[in-house]
Tab-separated table of C-alpha atoms in Angstrom:
chain	number	residue	atom	x	y	z
N	1	MET	CA	93.121	91.037	113.849
N	2	ARG	CA	89.877	91.829	115.697
N	3	ASP	CA	87.790	90.509	112.756
N	4	GLN	CA	89.924	87.363	112.459
N	5	PHE	CA	89.525	86.726	116.200
N	6	ALA	CA	85.745	87.235	116.019
N	7	CYS	CA	85.406	84.841	113.065
N	8	GLY	CA	87.032	82.076	115.103
N	9	ILE	CA	84.521	82.284	117.969
N	10	ARG	CA	82.056	79.373	117.942
N	11	ASP	CA	79.304	80.993	120.014
N	12	ASP	CA	76.944	82.759	117.585
N	13	SER	CA	75.648	85.358	120.062
N	14	THR	CA	79.158	86.402	121.128
N	15	ARG	CA	80.353	86.615	117.533
N	16	PHE	CA	77.288	88.704	116.592
N	17	GLU	CA	77.870	91.182	119.450
N	18	LEU	CA	81.548	91.651	118.527
N	19	PHE	CA	80.763	92.322	114.868
N	20	LYS	CA	77.924	94.708	115.823
N	21	ASP	CA	80.317	97.089	117.601
N	22	LYS	CA	82.451	98.612	114.822
N	23	THR	CA	84.610	100.619	117.278
N	24	ILE	CA	85.622	97.773	119.582
N	25	THR	CA	89.354	97.052	119.814
N	26	PHE	CA	91.000	93.633	119.823
N	27	GLU	CA	91.689	93.885	123.572
N	28	LYS	CA	88.053	94.778	124.331
N	29	ALA	CA	86.826	91.993	122.046
N	30	LEU	CA	89.007	89.453	123.877
N	31	GLU	CA	87.805	90.735	127.258
N	32	GLU	CA	84.146	90.555	126.181
N	33	ALA	CA	84.521	87.022	124.778
N	34	LEU	CA	86.187	85.745	127.971
N	35	ALA	CA	83.517	87.397	130.138
N	36	ARG	CA	80.709	85.794	128.117
N	37	GLU	CA	82.397	82.395	128.275
N	38	GLU	CA	82.765	82.627	132.067
N	39	ALA	CA	79.141	83.761	132.449
N	40	THR	CA	77.950	80.811	130.369
N	41	LYS	CA	79.921	78.368	132.517
N	42	ASN	CA	78.568	79.878	135.749
N	43	ALA	CA	75.002	79.791	134.447
N	44	ALA	CA	75.352	76.157	133.418
N	45	GLY	CA	76.665	75.202	136.858
N	46	ALA	CA	73.945	77.046	138.800
N	47	ALA	CA	70.895	74.951	139.815
N	48	PRO	CA	67.984	75.272	142.302
N	49	SER	CA	68.211	73.071	145.424
N	50	SER	CA	65.270	74.195	147.583
N	51	THR	CA	63.806	70.699	148.026
N	52	SER	CA	65.113	67.162	148.238
N	53	HIS	CA	63.182	66.223	145.112
N	54	ALA	CA	64.681	69.089	143.165
N	55	TYR	CA	68.125	68.139	144.461
N	56	LYS	CA	67.736	64.553	143.220
N	57	GLN	CA	66.501	65.770	139.848
N	58	GLU	CA	69.470	68.107	139.567
N	59	ASN	CA	71.910	65.327	140.448
N	60	PHE	CA	70.344	63.149	137.791
N	61	ALA	CA	70.612	65.977	135.276
N	62	LEU	CA	74.254	66.540	136.224
N	63	ASP	CA	75.010	62.849	135.743
N	64	GLU	CA	73.429	63.031	132.296
N	65	ARG	CA	75.477	66.109	131.449
N	66	ARG	CA	78.677	64.437	132.624
N	67	THR	CA	77.927	61.408	130.465
N	68	GLU	CA	77.163	63.641	127.500
N	69	SER	CA	80.320	65.685	128.142
N	70	LYS	CA	82.464	62.553	128.140
N	71	ARG	CA	80.874	61.415	124.892
N	72	ARG	CA	81.464	64.799	123.290
N	73	ALA	CA	85.026	64.934	124.623
N	74	LYS	CA	85.797	61.714	122.782
N	75	GLN	CA	84.143	63.004	119.628
N	76	ARG	CA	85.605	66.542	119.773
N	77	PRO	CA	89.106	65.736	118.407
N	78	TYR	CA	87.527	64.297	115.265
N	79	GLU	CA	85.130	67.248	114.938
N	80	ASP	CA	87.965	69.741	115.472
N	81	ARG	CA	90.041	68.061	112.785
N	82	GLN	CA	87.057	68.012	110.434
N	83	GLN	CA	86.275	71.700	111.046
N	84	SER	CA	89.934	72.640	110.588
N	85	ALA	CA	89.975	70.789	107.284
N	86	GLU	CA	86.911	72.683	106.061
N	87	ARG	CA	87.610	76.131	107.538
N	88	GLN	CA	89.946	78.550	105.746
N	89	CYS	CA	92.990	79.719	107.682
N	90	PHE	CA	93.099	83.495	108.182
N	91	CYS	CA	96.917	83.520	108.157
N	92	CYS	CA	97.675	81.814	104.837
N	93	GLY	CA	94.249	81.486	103.192
N	94	LYS	CA	94.445	77.696	102.939
N	95	LYS	CA	92.369	74.893	104.447
N	96	GLY	CA	93.422	71.805	106.344
N	97	HIS	CA	94.654	73.355	109.587
N	98	ALA	CA	93.618	75.745	112.347
N	99	THR	CA	94.784	79.360	112.322
N	100	LYS	CA	96.581	78.884	115.648
N	101	ASP	CA	98.683	76.102	114.091
N	102	CYS	CA	99.582	77.996	110.896
N	103	LYS	CA	103.312	78.342	110.298
N	104	TYR	CA	102.760	81.791	108.766
N	105	ARG	CA	100.948	83.330	111.765
N	106	ASP	CA	104.008	85.481	112.590
N	107	ARG	CA	104.666	86.595	109.016
N	108	LYS	CA	104.258	90.223	107.926
N	109	CYS	CA	101.877	90.963	105.051
N	110	ASP	CA	103.564	92.524	101.992
N	111	PHE	CA	100.389	94.495	101.226
N	112	CYS	CA	99.091	96.050	104.463
N	113	HIS	CA	102.404	95.514	106.340
N	114	LYS	CA	100.593	94.096	109.373
N	115	LYS	CA	101.816	91.005	111.186
N	116	GLY	CA	99.781	87.811	111.324
N	117	HIS	CA	99.010	86.814	107.733
N	118	LEU	CA	100.346	86.514	104.188
N	119	GLU	CA	99.445	88.870	101.358
N	120	ARG	CA	97.237	86.249	99.688
N	121	ALA	CA	95.077	86.119	102.851
N	122	CYS	CA	94.952	89.892	103.368
N	123	ILE	CA	91.357	91.038	103.904
N	124	LYS	CA	92.240	94.629	103.010
N	125	LYS	CA	93.680	93.552	99.669
N	126	LYS	CA	90.659	91.383	98.863
N	127	ASN	CA	88.323	94.293	99.541
N	128	LEU	CA	90.267	96.493	97.116
N	129	SER	CA	90.940	94.004	94.349
N	130	ASN	CA	88.096	91.471	94.370
N	131	LYS	CA	87.395	92.305	90.719
N	132	PHE	CA	90.999	92.415	89.533
N	133	LEU	CA	92.466	89.739	87.258
N	134	GLU	CA	95.768	88.385	88.559
N	135	HIS	CA	97.380	85.047	87.683
N	136	ASN	CA	100.072	83.343	89.732
N	137	SER	CA	99.550	85.547	92.769
N	138	SER	CA	101.713	83.170	94.804
N	139	ALA	CA	104.830	83.907	92.734
N	140	SER	CA	106.010	86.645	95.096
N	141	ASP	CA	109.430	85.538	96.325
N	142	SER	CA	108.679	86.991	99.741
N	143	GLU	CA	106.133	84.248	100.418
N	144	PRO	CA	106.988	80.518	100.220
N	145	ALA	CA	105.164	78.611	97.488
N	146	ASP	CA	103.282	75.446	98.343
N	147	SER	CA	103.292	72.287	96.266
N	148	GLU	CA	99.738	72.780	95.072
N	149	SER	CA	98.915	75.391	92.456
N	150	GLU	CA	97.595	78.738	93.621
N	151	CYS	CA	97.141	80.245	90.169
N	152	GLY	CA	93.895	82.113	89.626
N	153	SER	CA	91.738	81.594	86.588
N	154	VAL	CA	88.858	83.936	87.425
N	155	ARG	CA	87.608	86.254	84.716
N	156	SER	CA	87.579	89.863	85.919
N	157	THR	CA	85.293	92.755	85.017
N	158	ASN	CA	88.155	95.200	85.523
N	159	TYR	CA	90.115	95.786	82.297
N	160	ILE	CA	93.678	96.924	82.871
N	161	ASP	CA	95.459	99.210	80.416
N	162	PHE	CA	98.720	101.063	80.936
N	163	HIS	CA	97.382	104.502	80.033
N	164	ASN	CA	93.948	105.953	80.830
N	165	ILE	CA	92.642	102.802	82.459
N	166	CYS	CA	88.844	102.579	82.471
N	167	THR	CA	86.460	100.787	84.771
N	168	ALA	CA	83.054	101.404	83.215
N	169	LYS	CA	79.831	99.674	82.259
N	170	SER	CA	80.583	100.081	78.582
N	171	ARG	CA	83.351	101.360	76.357
N	172	ASN	CA	81.300	104.397	75.391
N	173	ASP	CA	81.173	105.525	79.013
N	174	CYS	CA	84.955	105.889	79.091
N	175	TYR	CA	85.142	108.243	76.138
N	176	SER	CA	81.937	110.238	76.616
N	177	ILE	CA	82.905	111.598	80.050
N	178	SER	CA	85.416	114.434	80.106
N	179	ALA	CA	87.475	114.860	83.280
N	180	GLU	CA	90.831	116.404	84.104
N	181	PRO	CA	93.534	113.953	85.247
N	182	VAL	CA	94.541	113.885	88.904
N	183	TYR	CA	98.268	113.895	89.643
N	184	PHE	CA	100.336	113.103	92.717
N	185	ASP	CA	103.896	114.283	93.325
N	186	VAL	CA	105.476	111.191	94.858
N	187	ASN	CA	108.961	110.981	96.354
N	188	ILE	CA	110.485	107.734	95.056
N	189	ASN	CA	114.056	106.969	96.106
N	190	ASP	CA	114.561	110.702	96.846
N	191	LYS	CA	113.256	111.747	93.414
N	192	ILE	CA	110.021	113.699	92.963
N	193	ILE	CA	107.948	111.810	90.374
N	194	THR	CA	104.637	113.111	89.044
N	195	MET	CA	102.221	110.195	88.740
N	196	GLU	CA	98.700	110.175	87.326
N	197	PHE	CA	96.061	108.644	89.576
N	198	ASP	CA	93.916	105.950	87.979
N	199	SER	CA	91.215	104.378	90.138
N	200	GLY	CA	90.683	101.615	87.576
N	201	THR	CA	94.044	99.949	88.124
N	202	TYR	CA	95.249	98.043	91.148
N	203	TYR	CA	98.982	98.230	90.422
N	204	SER	CA	101.217	101.260	90.132
N	205	VAL	CA	103.130	101.165	86.840
N	206	MET	CA	105.937	102.915	84.983
N	207	SER	CA	107.009	102.640	81.375
N	208	GLU	CA	110.226	100.953	80.353
N	209	LYS	CA	111.636	104.192	78.912
N	210	PHE	CA	110.722	106.159	82.022
N	211	VAL	CA	112.546	103.684	84.263
N	212	LYS	CA	115.681	103.773	82.091
N	213	LYS	CA	115.699	107.564	82.275
N	214	HIS	CA	114.905	108.145	85.946
N	215	PHE	CA	115.971	104.894	87.645
N	216	PRO	CA	118.787	103.519	85.463
N	217	THR	CA	120.631	101.857	88.353
N	218	GLU	CA	117.624	100.082	89.848
N	219	LYS	CA	117.501	96.308	89.377
N	220	ILE	CA	114.512	95.047	87.386
N	221	SER	CA	113.126	91.821	88.858
N	222	LYS	CA	111.037	89.194	87.089
N	223	VAL	CA	107.325	89.033	87.832
N	224	GLU	CA	104.755	86.291	87.139
N	225	ILE	CA	101.721	88.508	86.568
N	226	HIS	CA	99.558	88.781	83.452
N	227	LEU	CA	97.285	91.733	82.739
N	228	ILE	CA	94.410	92.202	80.317
N	229	SER	CA	93.857	95.541	78.599
N	230	TYR	CA	90.557	97.309	77.951
N	231	GLU	CA	90.550	95.826	74.419
N	232	ASN	CA	90.916	92.308	75.894
N	233	SER	CA	94.518	91.927	74.724
N	234	ALA	CA	97.166	90.394	76.963
N	235	MET	CA	99.766	92.663	78.520
N	236	GLU	CA	103.018	91.176	79.730
N	237	PRO	CA	104.959	93.289	82.266
N	238	ARG	CA	108.672	93.652	81.494
N	239	GLY	CA	109.402	93.224	85.184
N	240	GLN	CA	109.068	95.134	88.408
N	241	LEU	CA	111.029	97.472	90.653
N	242	LYS	CA	111.117	96.176	94.207
N	243	ASN	CA	111.994	97.813	97.528
N	244	LEU	CA	111.239	101.323	96.311
N	245	LEU	CA	111.374	103.911	99.098
N	246	VAL	CA	108.108	105.783	98.534
N	247	LYS	CA	107.199	108.926	100.495
N	248	LEU	CA	103.685	110.349	100.334
N	249	ASN	CA	101.369	112.147	102.727
N	250	ASN	CA	104.159	112.453	105.330
N	251	GLU	CA	104.619	108.680	105.427
N	252	THR	CA	107.293	106.355	104.046
N	253	LYS	CA	106.636	102.860	102.671
N	254	ILE	CA	108.664	100.216	100.830
N	255	LEU	CA	106.645	99.275	97.732
N	256	LYS	CA	106.794	97.583	94.312
N	257	CYS	CA	106.015	98.937	90.856
N	258	LEU	CA	105.309	97.121	87.568
N	259	ILE	CA	107.174	98.017	84.373
N	260	LEU	CA	105.340	97.988	81.044
N	261	LYS	CA	106.408	98.609	77.480
N	262	GLY	CA	106.005	102.164	76.164
N	263	ASP	CA	106.707	105.725	77.227
N	264	LYS	CA	103.492	106.834	78.933
N	265	VAL	CA	103.175	108.814	82.143
N	266	PRO	CA	103.585	106.764	85.370
N	267	LEU	CA	100.350	105.667	87.012
N	268	ILE	CA	99.678	105.361	90.724
N	269	GLY	CA	97.142	102.631	91.463
N	270	ARG	CA	94.988	101.593	94.391
N	271	GLN	CA	97.674	99.354	95.881
N	272	TRP	CA	99.973	102.266	96.695
N	273	LEU	CA	97.150	104.514	97.891
N	274	ALA	CA	95.889	101.774	100.194
N	275	ALA	CA	99.361	101.485	101.701
N	276	PHE	CA	99.084	105.167	102.679
N	277	ASP	CA	95.442	104.817	103.805
N	278	LEU	CA	94.226	107.102	101.021
């Protein structure tokens, strides 16, 4: 929220100072911005008046400023509308309106679980998955769909496979490096599930057979997501498990998990780990 607030400040020097201090809180940032704005107003209103000549010059300058202010006041509504149309909203990720007027400003993000933006506008998610291929990201039924298409068509350099996912410069790199798998014991709906950690995948996934065996009563929901494997072949998820009660690192989160064909070991991806700040 601090970063979103700082991005909306017009004064370059104030915005630079807020971004320079990495430890500043939102409350301190607001206080600093208001103090700078008040100081600027006071400085603009202060003028020397030691002589009659200087006083007349200052009055003339003030008259010019008033005239200029009136002209800008008439022009400002148009400029504000134009800037709003060009600037991306930090709440929903779309253009055409100001962040303060966004109807989603009170919504809770499904990814970072913080209030004030939708998942598609989540800065934390973009930082983690800026190289991940995902089509139809707006299909989540927890976020209203707009009339215009939000489907992505960007080619990713991350290749997603269900088992032993690789993110490497070349295929040979994946198979020439020997490393022991890393496992997490995750409590999912009061069941301890051993999941293999794979840093190359964004989503956490389970196989269809594994779900039938360990979560036979859980409802499988449809999902509009398409994955591409390491060999460049399309992978269609069979669905997803929603509202899973996941406990890890002494924290509890409600998360989603993709279901893929096969019987491989479950994988825990970056999305879940990010939810637990790991």
